[in-house]
PDB file of C-alpha atoms in Angstrom:
ATOM      1  CA  MET A  28      12.973  -5.956  -8.258  1.00  0.00           C
ATOM      2  CA  THR A  29      16.604  -6.728  -7.509  1.00  0.00           C
ATOM      3  CA  SER A  30      19.682  -5.228  -9.060  1.00  0.00           C
ATOM      4  CA  GLU A  31      19.999  -8.372 -11.211  1.00  0.00           C
ATOM      5  CA  GLN A  32      16.595  -7.638 -12.750  1.00  0.00           C
ATOM      6  CA  PHE A  33      17.336  -4.006 -13.585  1.00  0.00           C
ATOM      7  CA  GLU A  34      20.437  -3.372 -15.611  1.00  0.00           C
ATOM      8  CA  TYR A  35      21.979   0.087 -15.424  1.00  0.00           C
ATOM      9  CA  HIS A  36      23.205   1.247 -18.816  1.00  0.00           C
ATOM     10  CA  LEU A  37      24.801   4.512 -17.749  1.00  0.00           C
ATOM     11  CA  THR A  38      26.295   5.988 -14.638  1.00  0.00           C
ATOM     12  CA  GLY A  39      26.278   9.634 -13.668  1.00  0.00           C
ATOM     13  CA  LYS A  40      30.035   9.692 -14.271  1.00  0.00           C
ATOM     14  CA  GLU A  41      29.636   8.274 -17.808  1.00  0.00           C
ATOM     15  CA  ILE A  42      27.068  10.934 -18.618  1.00  0.00           C
ATOM     16  CA  LEU A  43      29.319  13.637 -17.212  1.00  0.00           C
ATOM     17  CA  GLU A  44      32.360  12.472 -19.182  1.00  0.00           C
ATOM     18  CA  LYS A  45      30.531  11.913 -22.475  1.00  0.00           C
ATOM     19  CA  GLU A  46      32.130  13.878 -25.326  1.00  0.00           C
ATOM     20  CA  PHE A  47      30.144  14.882 -28.389  1.00  0.00           C
ATOM     21  CA  LYS A  48      31.589  15.545 -31.797  1.00  0.00           C
ATOM     22  CA  THR A  49      30.876  19.005 -33.110  1.00  0.00           C
ATOM     23  CA  GLY A  50      30.373  20.081 -36.671  1.00  0.00           C
ATOM     24  CA  LEU A  51      29.934  23.409 -38.356  1.00  0.00           C
ATOM     25  CA  ARG A  52      26.345  23.664 -37.226  1.00  0.00           C
ATOM     26  CA  GLY A  53      26.628  21.615 -34.036  1.00  0.00           C
ATOM     27  CA  TYR A  54      24.839  22.190 -30.764  1.00  0.00           C
ATOM     28  CA  ASN A  55      25.900  24.928 -28.383  1.00  0.00           C
ATOM     29  CA  PRO A  56      28.281  23.149 -25.968  1.00  0.00           C
ATOM     30  CA  GLU A  57      27.085  25.206 -22.982  1.00  0.00           C
ATOM     31  CA  ASP A  58      23.453  24.208 -23.615  1.00  0.00           C
ATOM     32  CA  VAL A  59      24.428  20.527 -23.918  1.00  0.00           C
ATOM     33  CA  ASP A  60      26.503  20.671 -20.725  1.00  0.00           C
ATOM     34  CA  GLU A  61      23.703  22.414 -18.812  1.00  0.00           C
ATOM     35  CA  PHE A  62      21.181  19.837 -19.968  1.00  0.00           C
ATOM     36  CA  LEU A  63      23.489  16.921 -19.200  1.00  0.00           C
ATOM     37  CA  ASP A  64      24.044  18.326 -15.688  1.00  0.00           C
ATOM     38  CA  MET A  65      20.280  18.104 -15.115  1.00  0.00           C
ATOM     39  CA  VAL A  66      20.208  14.570 -16.549  1.00  0.00           C
ATOM     40  CA  ILE A  67      23.083  13.515 -14.262  1.00  0.00           C
ATOM     41  CA  LYS A  68      21.320  14.920 -11.208  1.00  0.00           C
ATOM     42  CA  ASP A  69      18.043  13.177 -12.064  1.00  0.00           C
ATOM     43  CA  TYR A  70      19.794   9.936 -12.967  1.00  0.00           C
ATOM     44  CA  SER A  71      21.678   9.908  -9.673  1.00  0.00           C
ATOM     45  CA  THR A  72      18.489  10.631  -7.749  1.00  0.00           C
ATOM     46  CA  PHE A  73      16.646   7.828  -9.528  1.00  0.00           C
ATOM     47  CA  THR A  74      19.503   5.392  -8.929  1.00  0.00           C
ATOM     48  CA  GLN A  75      19.528   6.205  -5.198  1.00  0.00           C
ATOM     49  CA  GLU A  76      15.750   5.822  -5.018  1.00  0.00           C
ATOM     50  CA  ILE A  77      15.863   2.456  -6.795  1.00  0.00           C
ATOM     51  CA  GLU A  78      18.561   1.220  -4.438  1.00  0.00           C
ATOM     52  CA  ALA A  79      16.619   2.417  -1.385  1.00  0.00           C
ATOM     53  CA  LEU A  80      13.424   0.733  -2.620  1.00  0.00           C
ATOM     54  CA  GLN A  81      15.286  -2.499  -3.366  1.00  0.00           C
ATOM     55  CA  ALA A  82      16.757  -2.492   0.158  1.00  0.00           C
ATOM     56  CA  GLU A  83      13.321  -1.826   1.662  1.00  0.00           C
ATOM     57  CA  ASN A  84      11.833  -4.602  -0.451  1.00  0.00           C
ATOM     58  CA  ILE A  85      14.466  -7.061   0.786  1.00  0.00           C
ATOM     59  CA  ARG A  86      13.835  -5.973   4.394  1.00  0.00           C
ATOM     60  CA  LEU A  87      10.061  -6.399   4.031  1.00  0.00           C
ATOM     61  CA  VAL A  88      10.404  -9.817   2.395  1.00  0.00           C
ATOM     62  CA  GLN A  89      12.675 -10.952   5.240  1.00  0.00           C
ATOM     63  CA  GLU A  90      10.246  -9.525   7.794  1.00  0.00           C
ATOM     64  CA  LEU A  91       7.406 -11.396   6.109  1.00  0.00           C
ATOM     65  CA  ASP A  92       9.411 -14.624   6.030  1.00  0.00           C
ATOM     66  CA  ASN A  93      10.156 -14.290   9.761  1.00  0.00           C
ATOM     67  CA  ALA A  94       6.604 -13.342  10.757  1.00  0.00           C
ATOM     68  CA  PRO A  95       4.563 -15.968  12.572  1.00  0.00           C
ATOM     69  CA  VAL A  96       1.831 -17.572  10.523  1.00  0.00           C
ATOM     70  CA  ARG A  97      -1.593 -16.302  11.551  1.00  0.00           C
ATOM     71  CA  THR A  98      -4.784 -18.096  10.751  1.00  0.00           C
ATOM     72  CA  THR A  99      -7.952 -16.118  10.569  1.00  0.00           C
ATOM     73  CA  GLN A 100     -10.996 -17.495  12.289  1.00  0.00           C
ATOM     74  CA  PRO A 101     -14.401 -16.685  10.886  1.00  0.00           C
ATOM     75  CA  ALA A 102     -16.253 -14.011  12.806  1.00  0.00           C
ATOM     76  CA  PRO A 103     -19.113 -15.373  14.858  1.00  0.00           C
ATOM     77  CA  THR A 104     -22.496 -14.819  13.314  1.00  0.00           C
ATOM     78  CA  PHE A 105     -24.989 -12.501  14.969  1.00  0.00           C
ATOM     79  CA  GLN A 106     -27.292 -15.401  15.773  1.00  0.00           C
ATOM     80  CA  ALA A 107     -24.540 -17.370  17.508  1.00  0.00           C
ATOM     81  CA  ALA A 108     -23.465 -14.342  19.532  1.00  0.00           C
ATOM     82  CA  ALA A 109     -27.014 -13.295  20.466  1.00  0.00           C
ATOM     83  CA  GLN A 110     -28.437 -16.691  21.450  1.00  0.00           C
ATOM     84  CA  PRO A 111     -27.149 -18.699  24.367  1.00  0.00           C
ATOM     85  CA  ALA A 112     -27.079 -22.454  23.886  1.00  0.00           C
ATOM     86  CA  GLY A 113     -30.530 -23.999  23.919  1.00  0.00           C
ATOM     87  CA  THR A 114     -32.392 -20.782  23.060  1.00  0.00           C
ATOM     88  CA  THR A 115     -35.179 -21.112  20.518  1.00  0.00           C
ATOM     89  CA  ASN A 116     -36.974 -18.516  18.442  1.00  0.00           C
ATOM     90  CA  PHE A 117     -39.988 -18.887  20.727  1.00  0.00           C
ATOM     91  CA  ASP A 118     -37.821 -17.991  23.741  1.00  0.00           C
ATOM     92  CA  ILE A 119     -36.496 -14.930  21.932  1.00  0.00           C
ATOM     93  CA  LEU A 120     -39.984 -13.750  20.945  1.00  0.00           C
ATOM     94  CA  LYS A 121     -41.242 -14.282  24.502  1.00  0.00           C
ATOM     95  CA  ARG A 122     -38.352 -12.263  25.917  1.00  0.00           C
ATOM     96  CA  LEU A 123     -38.888  -9.516  23.346  1.00  0.00           C
ATOM     97  CA  SER A 124     -42.553  -9.338  24.251  1.00  0.00           C
ATOM     98  CA  ASN A 125     -41.692  -9.057  27.954  1.00  0.00           C
ATOM     99  CA  LEU A 126     -39.170  -6.297  27.228  1.00  0.00           C
ATOM    100  CA  GLU A 127     -41.698  -4.353  25.179  1.00  0.00           C
ATOM    101  CA  LYS A 128     -44.243  -4.613  27.994  1.00  0.00           C
ATOM    102  CA  HIS A 129     -41.660  -3.418  30.482  1.00  0.00           C
ATOM    103  CA  VAL A 130     -40.521  -0.476  28.325  1.00  0.00           C
ATOM    104  CA  PHE A 131     -43.835   0.635  26.869  1.00  0.00           C
ATOM    105  CA  GLY A 132     -46.187  -0.640  29.593  1.00  0.00           C
ATOM    106  CA  ASN A 133     -49.871  -0.092  28.926  1.00  0.00           C
ATOM    107  CA  LYS A 134     -49.219   2.000  25.820  1.00  0.00           C
ATOM    108  CA  LEU A 135     -49.080  -1.195  23.757  1.00  0.00           C
ATOM    109  CA  ASP A 136     -52.507  -2.318  24.989  1.00  0.00           C
ATOM    110  CA  ASP A 137     -54.048   1.119  24.263  1.00  0.00           C
ATOM    111  CA  ASN A 138     -52.903   1.114  20.603  1.00  0.00           C
ATOM    112  CA  GLU A 139     -54.489  -2.234  19.783  1.00  0.00           C
TER     113      GLU A 139
END
């Protein structure tokens, strides 16, 4: 959001300098002034925060515009990573069988 998109209707100074007409049963001027002081403080804080966020947004957009374009490559599948070229399922099963014999030894033959 840029400052052109958000239109400020009041400034802290305008709030501070606002004069209210009083009648016979009007508001207590001290209460109004105290409340308006809080409004001015909040309004100023919000205005500063909006300006800071707008500046950060501009900086991030520029950073994004200047960033090199990265293309993502699909992650290799487990099968492609696990099998060297030319390996078949039979080769894998044979190797697995040999590994089991090496790790478990005769225990596999005893359980059958």
